[in-house]
Amino acid sequence: MDYYNEWLALATTLKLAAITTIILVIIGTPLAWWLAQMQSRFKVILEALVALPLVLPPTVLGFYLLLLFSPNYATGSFLQSLTGSSLAFSFTGIVIGSIIYSLPFVVQPLQKAFEQLGDTHIEAATMLGAGPLDRFFNIVVPMTKATFITAASLGFAHTIGEFGVVLMIGGNIEGETRVLSIALFDQVEAMNYQTAHYLAGGLLVGSLLLLAFIYLLNYRAERKIKVAN
């Protein structure tokens, strides 16, 4: 049996998850740091906005992003004039949707780790003349390294399992927007249960291994903290 289309869906899925995770770490780190340092009463509103994808049905988010990207509306038309092509039903479109949908899985663990750091080490470095970037990259990042790996792994795993957002924004275009979860849906609809078993089992085992890796990292990080104390 030829599984070329399924391998193509796997490649698209991994490409989407990798690009989304890299962008999430880049934009999620300063956002998490900003939220961790914020003392404003509006902080809860911003935290709620970041966490919104956790409770919002993926199809709702996908629907509004589809309207936003559609060239029939002002925003989509403007974006098309900038990029030369529509973001709806494109790989770039599902990357943007995945970033928004997986944002809390990266920002929330980082924010919690930054808040637990305390001010002692930062204040000591400040007194020694270290600048903001120096303090962040030489003190904060090394002390929260395990959390960075956990956050990136959660963002990657969550993106791999996406279905509703990707289907609404990207449709089902072979080699462009068709990911593994959509390929699984296609196989079930076509009653090709053997292939569906392969895809579902692969996603299940892959997700389990990734979660085991995350828990192992957390266990080692907690043990280091206990030893240090």
PDB file of C-alpha atoms in Angstrom:
ATOM      1  CA  MET A   1       0.000   0.000   0.000  1.00  0.00           C
ATOM      2  CA  ASP A   2       1.323   3.459  -0.900  1.00  0.00           C
ATOM      3  CA  TYR A   3       1.499   5.822   2.068  1.00  0.00           C
ATOM      4  CA  TYR A   4       3.059   8.731   0.163  1.00  0.00           C
ATOM      5  CA  ASN A   5       0.235  11.165   1.048  1.00  0.00           C
ATOM      6  CA  GLU A   6       0.464  10.240   4.736  1.00  0.00           C
ATOM      7  CA  TRP A   7       4.240  10.783   4.769  1.00  0.00           C
ATOM      8  CA  LEU A   8       3.615  14.132   3.088  1.00  0.00           C
ATOM      9  CA  ALA A   9       1.093  14.997   5.826  1.00  0.00           C
ATOM     10  CA  LEU A  10       3.667  13.986   8.461  1.00  0.00           C
ATOM     11  CA  ALA A  11       6.276  16.266   6.871  1.00  0.00           C
ATOM     12  CA  THR A  12       3.800  19.171   6.786  1.00  0.00           C
ATOM     13  CA  THR A  13       2.859  18.513  10.435  1.00  0.00           C
ATOM     14  CA  LEU A  14       6.472  18.467  11.645  1.00  0.00           C
ATOM     15  CA  LYS A  15       7.326  21.560   9.583  1.00  0.00           C
ATOM     16  CA  LEU A  16       4.309  23.414  11.020  1.00  0.00           C
ATOM     17  CA  ALA A  17       5.106  22.359  14.609  1.00  0.00           C
ATOM     18  CA  ALA A  18       8.808  23.264  14.298  1.00  0.00           C
ATOM     19  CA  ILE A  19       8.212  26.733  12.794  1.00  0.00           C
ATOM     20  CA  THR A  20       5.386  27.471  15.251  1.00  0.00           C
ATOM     21  CA  THR A  21       7.505  26.420  18.249  1.00  0.00           C
ATOM     22  CA  ILE A  22      10.493  28.550  17.218  1.00  0.00           C
ATOM     23  CA  ILE A  23       8.304  31.641  16.728  1.00  0.00           C
ATOM     24  CA  LEU A  24       6.436  30.958  19.980  1.00  0.00           C
ATOM     25  CA  VAL A  25       9.662  30.831  21.999  1.00  0.00           C
ATOM     26  CA  ILE A  26      10.881  34.058  20.365  1.00  0.00           C
ATOM     27  CA  ILE A  27       7.698  36.056  20.991  1.00  0.00           C
ATOM     28  CA  GLY A  28       6.498  34.159  24.064  1.00  0.00           C
ATOM     29  CA  THR A  29       9.641  34.766  26.141  1.00  0.00           C
ATOM     30  CA  PRO A  30       9.435  38.590  26.289  1.00  0.00           C
ATOM     31  CA  LEU A  31       5.644  38.371  26.679  1.00  0.00           C
ATOM     32  CA  ALA A  32       5.987  35.978  29.638  1.00  0.00           C
ATOM     33  CA  TRP A  33       8.698  38.146  31.210  1.00  0.00           C
ATOM     34  CA  TRP A  34       6.572  41.275  30.775  1.00  0.00           C
ATOM     35  CA  LEU A  35       3.550  39.598  32.394  1.00  0.00           C
ATOM     36  CA  ALA A  36       5.699  38.247  35.242  1.00  0.00           C
ATOM     37  CA  GLN A  37       7.009  41.741  36.034  1.00  0.00           C
ATOM     38  CA  MET A  38       3.694  43.565  35.532  1.00  0.00           C
ATOM     39  CA  GLN A  39       1.986  45.033  38.597  1.00  0.00           C
ATOM     40  CA  SER A  40      -0.931  46.709  36.794  1.00  0.00           C
ATOM     41  CA  ARG A  41      -4.552  45.882  37.591  1.00  0.00           C
ATOM     42  CA  PHE A  42      -5.001  45.179  33.889  1.00  0.00           C
ATOM     43  CA  LYS A  43      -2.671  42.186  34.177  1.00  0.00           C
ATOM     44  CA  VAL A  44      -5.574  39.766  34.685  1.00  0.00           C
ATOM     45  CA  ILE A  45      -7.155  40.942  31.416  1.00  0.00           C
ATOM     46  CA  LEU A  46      -3.938  40.346  29.484  1.00  0.00           C
ATOM     47  CA  GLU A  47      -3.484  36.944  31.145  1.00  0.00           C
ATOM     48  CA  ALA A  48      -7.057  36.046  30.201  1.00  0.00           C
ATOM     49  CA  LEU A  49      -6.399  37.035  26.573  1.00  0.00           C
ATOM     50  CA  VAL A  50      -3.280  34.843  26.448  1.00  0.00           C
ATOM     51  CA  ALA A  51      -5.149  31.919  28.042  1.00  0.00           C
ATOM     52  CA  LEU A  52      -8.278  32.323  25.886  1.00  0.00           C
ATOM     53  CA  PRO A  53      -7.286  29.587  23.348  1.00  0.00           C
ATOM     54  CA  LEU A  54      -7.344  27.071  26.243  1.00  0.00           C
ATOM     55  CA  VAL A  55     -11.122  27.329  26.533  1.00  0.00           C
ATOM     56  CA  LEU A  56     -12.143  28.681  23.123  1.00  0.00           C
ATOM     57  CA  PRO A  57     -13.344  26.031  20.639  1.00  0.00           C
ATOM     58  CA  PRO A  58     -10.665  25.788  17.895  1.00  0.00           C
ATOM     59  CA  THR A  59     -13.291  26.175  15.181  1.00  0.00           C
ATOM     60  CA  VAL A  60     -14.328  29.555  16.621  1.00  0.00           C
ATOM     61  CA  LEU A  61     -10.763  30.847  16.506  1.00  0.00           C
ATOM     62  CA  GLY A  62     -10.297  29.349  13.043  1.00  0.00           C
ATOM     63  CA  PHE A  63     -13.519  30.932  11.785  1.00  0.00           C
ATOM     64  CA  TYR A  64     -12.573  34.454  12.858  1.00  0.00           C
ATOM     65  CA  LEU A  65      -9.027  34.078  11.529  1.00  0.00           C
ATOM     66  CA  LEU A  66     -10.469  32.852   8.233  1.00  0.00           C
ATOM     67  CA  LEU A  67     -12.584  36.006   8.018  1.00  0.00           C
ATOM     68  CA  LEU A  68      -9.554  38.100   8.997  1.00  0.00           C
ATOM     69  CA  PHE A  69      -7.459  36.520   6.237  1.00  0.00           C
ATOM     70  CA  SER A  70     -10.179  36.539   3.561  1.00  0.00           C
ATOM     71  CA  PRO A  71      -9.493  38.980   0.692  1.00  0.00           C
ATOM     72  CA  ASN A  72     -13.235  39.757   0.731  1.00  0.00           C
ATOM     73  CA  TYR A  73     -12.676  41.776   3.931  1.00  0.00           C
ATOM     74  CA  ALA A  74     -10.546  44.879   4.478  1.00  0.00           C
ATOM     75  CA  THR A  75      -7.916  43.158   6.660  1.00  0.00           C
ATOM     76  CA  GLY A  76      -7.474  40.216   4.297  1.00  0.00           C
ATOM     77  CA  SER A  77      -7.359  42.510   1.288  1.00  0.00           C
ATOM     78  CA  PHE A  78      -4.703  44.658   2.988  1.00  0.00           C
ATOM     79  CA  LEU A  79      -2.616  41.609   3.937  1.00  0.00           C
ATOM     80  CA  GLN A  80      -2.900  40.270   0.381  1.00  0.00           C
ATOM     81  CA  SER A  81      -1.662  43.591  -1.023  1.00  0.00           C
ATOM     82  CA  LEU A  82       1.379  43.305   1.286  1.00  0.00           C
ATOM     83  CA  THR A  83       2.220  39.635   0.706  1.00  0.00           C
ATOM     84  CA  GLY A  84       0.926  39.192  -2.844  1.00  0.00           C
ATOM     85  CA  SER A  85      -1.244  36.205  -1.903  1.00  0.00           C
ATOM     86  CA  SER A  86      -4.105  35.354   0.414  1.00  0.00           C
ATOM     87  CA  LEU A  87      -3.279  34.003   3.870  1.00  0.00           C
ATOM     88  CA  ALA A  88      -6.470  31.932   3.836  1.00  0.00           C
ATOM     89  CA  PHE A  89      -5.831  28.321   2.776  1.00  0.00           C
ATOM     90  CA  SER A  90      -2.061  28.785   2.892  1.00  0.00           C
ATOM     91  CA  PHE A  91       0.758  27.361   5.024  1.00  0.00           C
ATOM     92  CA  THR A  92       1.563  30.836   6.358  1.00  0.00           C
ATOM     93  CA  GLY A  93      -2.056  31.174   7.467  1.00  0.00           C
ATOM     94  CA  ILE A  94      -2.017  27.945   9.492  1.00  0.00           C
ATOM     95  CA  VAL A  95       1.317  28.960  11.063  1.00  0.00           C
ATOM     96  CA  ILE A  96      -0.285  32.205  12.331  1.00  0.00           C
ATOM     97  CA  GLY A  97      -3.321  30.279  13.577  1.00  0.00           C
ATOM     98  CA  SER A  98      -1.109  27.714  15.320  1.00  0.00           C
ATOM     99  CA  ILE A  99       0.920  30.451  17.037  1.00  0.00           C
ATOM    100  CA  ILE A 100      -2.218  32.014  18.497  1.00  0.00           C
ATOM    101  CA  TYR A 101      -3.754  28.674  19.448  1.00  0.00           C
ATOM    102  CA  SER A 102      -0.613  27.296  21.149  1.00  0.00           C
ATOM    103  CA  LEU A 103       0.480  30.603  22.746  1.00  0.00           C
ATOM    104  CA  PRO A 104      -0.656  29.797  26.341  1.00  0.00           C
ATOM    105  CA  PHE A 105       1.218  26.474  26.309  1.00  0.00           C
ATOM    106  CA  VAL A 106       4.511  28.385  25.978  1.00  0.00           C
ATOM    107  CA  VAL A 107       3.792  31.650  27.800  1.00  0.00           C
ATOM    108  CA  GLN A 108       2.163  30.274  30.970  1.00  0.00           C
ATOM    109  CA  PRO A 109       5.009  27.892  32.056  1.00  0.00           C
ATOM    110  CA  LEU A 110       7.614  30.594  31.342  1.00  0.00           C
ATOM    111  CA  GLN A 111       5.649  33.263  33.231  1.00  0.00           C
ATOM    112  CA  LYS A 112       5.287  30.977  36.249  1.00  0.00           C
ATOM    113  CA  ALA A 113       9.028  30.165  36.212  1.00  0.00           C
ATOM    114  CA  PHE A 114       9.971  33.858  35.966  1.00  0.00           C
ATOM    115  CA  GLU A 115       7.649  34.734  38.860  1.00  0.00           C
ATOM    116  CA  GLN A 116       9.177  31.996  41.054  1.00  0.00           C
ATOM    117  CA  LEU A 117      12.708  33.243  40.453  1.00  0.00           C
ATOM    118  CA  GLY A 118      12.363  36.066  42.928  1.00  0.00           C
ATOM    119  CA  ASP A 119      14.394  39.283  42.920  1.00  0.00           C
ATOM    120  CA  THR A 120      17.476  38.255  44.922  1.00  0.00           C
ATOM    121  CA  HIS A 121      19.718  37.195  42.044  1.00  0.00           C
ATOM    122  CA  ILE A 122      18.497  39.970  39.749  1.00  0.00           C
ATOM    123  CA  GLU A 123      19.124  42.666  42.365  1.00  0.00           C
ATOM    124  CA  ALA A 124      22.604  41.286  43.103  1.00  0.00           C
ATOM    125  CA  ALA A 125      23.490  41.351  39.404  1.00  0.00           C
ATOM    126  CA  THR A 126      22.119  44.888  39.098  1.00  0.00           C
ATOM    127  CA  MET A 127      24.320  46.047  41.971  1.00  0.00           C
ATOM    128  CA  LEU A 128      27.318  44.511  40.174  1.00  0.00           C
ATOM    129  CA  GLY A 129      26.505  46.595  37.100  1.00  0.00           C
ATOM    130  CA  ALA A 130      24.875  43.986  34.839  1.00  0.00           C
ATOM    131  CA  GLY A 131      22.490  45.429  32.236  1.00  0.00           C
ATOM    132  CA  PRO A 132      18.946  44.120  31.548  1.00  0.00           C
ATOM    133  CA  LEU A 133      19.970  41.815  28.673  1.00  0.00           C
ATOM    134  CA  ASP A 134      23.030  40.622  30.569  1.00  0.00           C
ATOM    135  CA  ARG A 135      20.890  39.762  33.604  1.00  0.00           C
ATOM    136  CA  PHE A 136      18.282  37.989  31.503  1.00  0.00           C
ATOM    137  CA  PHE A 137      20.608  35.839  29.389  1.00  0.00           C
ATOM    138  CA  ASN A 138      23.210  35.092  32.087  1.00  0.00           C
ATOM    139  CA  ILE A 139      20.940  34.649  35.111  1.00  0.00           C
ATOM    140  CA  VAL A 140      17.290  34.182  34.172  1.00  0.00           C
ATOM    141  CA  VAL A 141      17.750  31.877  31.163  1.00  0.00           C
ATOM    142  CA  PRO A 142      20.228  29.451  32.845  1.00  0.00           C
ATOM    143  CA  MET A 143      18.035  29.233  35.959  1.00  0.00           C
ATOM    144  CA  THR A 144      14.881  28.495  33.928  1.00  0.00           C
ATOM    145  CA  LYS A 145      16.477  26.348  31.224  1.00  0.00           C
ATOM    146  CA  ALA A 146      14.319  23.293  32.043  1.00  0.00           C
ATOM    147  CA  THR A 147      11.148  25.388  31.800  1.00  0.00           C
ATOM    148  CA  PHE A 148      12.181  26.673  28.363  1.00  0.00           C
ATOM    149  CA  ILE A 149      12.506  23.059  27.164  1.00  0.00           C
ATOM    150  CA  THR A 150       9.172  22.142  28.755  1.00  0.00           C
ATOM    151  CA  ALA A 151       7.385  25.144  27.217  1.00  0.00           C
ATOM    152  CA  ALA A 152       8.833  24.475  23.768  1.00  0.00           C
ATOM    153  CA  SER A 153       7.905  20.780  24.009  1.00  0.00           C
ATOM    154  CA  LEU A 154       4.327  21.616  25.030  1.00  0.00           C
ATOM    155  CA  GLY A 155       3.999  24.101  22.160  1.00  0.00           C
ATOM    156  CA  PHE A 156       5.367  21.534  19.699  1.00  0.00           C
ATOM    157  CA  ALA A 157       3.105  18.727  20.973  1.00  0.00           C
ATOM    158  CA  HIS A 158       0.000  20.909  20.992  1.00  0.00           C
ATOM    159  CA  THR A 159       0.636  22.080  17.431  1.00  0.00           C
ATOM    160  CA  ILE A 160       1.024  18.498  16.199  1.00  0.00           C
ATOM    161  CA  GLY A 161      -2.429  17.627  17.548  1.00  0.00           C
ATOM    162  CA  GLU A 162      -4.249  20.602  16.007  1.00  0.00           C
ATOM    163  CA  PHE A 163      -7.278  19.908  13.864  1.00  0.00           C
ATOM    164  CA  GLY A 164     -10.047  22.515  14.045  1.00  0.00           C
ATOM    165  CA  VAL A 165      -7.930  25.633  13.563  1.00  0.00           C
ATOM    166  CA  VAL A 166      -5.888  24.140  10.728  1.00  0.00           C
ATOM    167  CA  LEU A 167      -8.953  22.797   8.922  1.00  0.00           C
ATOM    168  CA  MET A 168     -10.832  26.106   9.173  1.00  0.00           C
ATOM    169  CA  ILE A 169      -7.923  28.300   8.037  1.00  0.00           C
ATOM    170  CA  GLY A 170      -6.010  25.970   5.751  1.00  0.00           C
ATOM    171  CA  GLY A 171      -8.561  23.497   4.445  1.00  0.00           C
ATOM    172  CA  ASN A 172      -7.132  20.213   3.199  1.00  0.00           C
ATOM    173  CA  ILE A 173      -4.535  20.989   0.527  1.00  0.00           C
ATOM    174  CA  GLU A 174      -2.078  18.168  -0.147  1.00  0.00           C
ATOM    175  CA  GLY A 175       1.520  19.152   0.591  1.00  0.00           C
ATOM    176  CA  GLU A 176       0.466  22.615   1.789  1.00  0.00           C
ATOM    177  CA  THR A 177      -2.018  22.527   4.679  1.00  0.00           C
ATOM    178  CA  ARG A 178      -2.971  18.847   5.078  1.00  0.00           C
ATOM    179  CA  VAL A 179      -1.568  17.726   8.446  1.00  0.00           C
ATOM    180  CA  LEU A 180      -1.716  14.314  10.156  1.00  0.00           C
ATOM    181  CA  SER A 181      -4.915  14.978  12.115  1.00  0.00           C
ATOM    182  CA  ILE A 182      -6.723  15.899   8.889  1.00  0.00           C
ATOM    183  CA  ALA A 183      -5.225  12.868   7.103  1.00  0.00           C
ATOM    184  CA  LEU A 184      -6.607  10.697   9.922  1.00  0.00           C
ATOM    185  CA  PHE A 185     -10.044  12.270   9.512  1.00  0.00           C
ATOM    186  CA  ASP A 186      -9.904  11.581   5.755  1.00  0.00           C
ATOM    187  CA  GLN A 187      -9.028   7.918   6.323  1.00  0.00           C
ATOM    188  CA  VAL A 188     -11.885   7.449   8.793  1.00  0.00           C
ATOM    189  CA  GLU A 189     -14.333   9.090   6.390  1.00  0.00           C
ATOM    190  CA  ALA A 190     -13.119   6.765   3.620  1.00  0.00           C
ATOM    191  CA  MET A 191     -13.415   3.791   6.050  1.00  0.00           C
ATOM    192  CA  ASN A 192      -9.716   2.944   5.604  1.00  0.00           C
ATOM    193  CA  TYR A 193      -9.420   1.876   9.211  1.00  0.00           C
ATOM    194  CA  GLN A 194      -6.051   0.155   8.861  1.00  0.00           C
ATOM    195  CA  THR A 195      -4.351   3.373   7.750  1.00  0.00           C
ATOM    196  CA  ALA A 196      -6.373   5.303  10.345  1.00  0.00           C
ATOM    197  CA  HIS A 197      -5.010   2.940  13.022  1.00  0.00           C
ATOM    198  CA  TYR A 198      -1.433   3.604  11.872  1.00  0.00           C
ATOM    199  CA  LEU A 199      -1.938   7.386  11.983  1.00  0.00           C
ATOM    200  CA  ALA A 200      -3.819   7.437  15.300  1.00  0.00           C
ATOM    201  CA  GLY A 201      -1.378   4.999  16.922  1.00  0.00           C
ATOM    202  CA  GLY A 202       1.604   7.025  15.717  1.00  0.00           C
ATOM    203  CA  LEU A 203       0.134  10.245  17.121  1.00  0.00           C
ATOM    204  CA  LEU A 204      -0.717   8.492  20.395  1.00  0.00           C
ATOM    205  CA  VAL A 205       2.753   6.977  20.892  1.00  0.00           C
ATOM    206  CA  GLY A 206       4.528  10.155  19.788  1.00  0.00           C
ATOM    207  CA  SER A 207       2.468  12.303  22.185  1.00  0.00           C
ATOM    208  CA  LEU A 208       3.053   9.858  25.056  1.00  0.00           C
ATOM    209  CA  LEU A 209       6.825   9.832  24.511  1.00  0.00           C
ATOM    210  CA  LEU A 210       6.931  13.623  24.346  1.00  0.00           C
ATOM    211  CA  LEU A 211       4.945  13.965  27.576  1.00  0.00           C
ATOM    212  CA  ALA A 212       7.210  11.407  29.289  1.00  0.00           C
ATOM    213  CA  PHE A 213      10.186  13.527  28.193  1.00  0.00           C
ATOM    214  CA  ILE A 214       8.565  16.660  29.657  1.00  0.00           C
ATOM    215  CA  TYR A 215       7.789  14.946  32.975  1.00  0.00           C
ATOM    216  CA  LEU A 216      11.358  13.615  33.145  1.00  0.00           C
ATOM    217  CA  LEU A 217      12.727  17.137  32.701  1.00  0.00           C
ATOM    218  CA  ASN A 218      10.402  18.499  35.391  1.00  0.00           C
ATOM    219  CA  TYR A 219      11.388  15.686  37.768  1.00  0.00           C
ATOM    220  CA  ARG A 220      15.106  16.397  37.260  1.00  0.00           C
ATOM    221  CA  ALA A 221      14.588  20.147  37.689  1.00  0.00           C
ATOM    222  CA  GLU A 222      12.665  19.646  40.948  1.00  0.00           C
ATOM    223  CA  ARG A 223      15.357  17.271  42.239  1.00  0.00           C
ATOM    224  CA  LYS A 224      18.074  19.858  41.504  1.00  0.00           C
ATOM    225  CA  ILE A 225      16.106  22.502  43.424  1.00  0.00           C
ATOM    226  CA  LYS A 226      15.741  20.149  46.406  1.00  0.00           C
ATOM    227  CA  VAL A 227      19.467  19.350  46.361  1.00  0.00           C
ATOM    228  CA  ALA A 228      20.339  23.054  46.135  1.00  0.00           C
ATOM    229  CA  ASN A 229      18.103  23.835  49.133  1.00  0.00           C
TER     230      ASN A 229
END
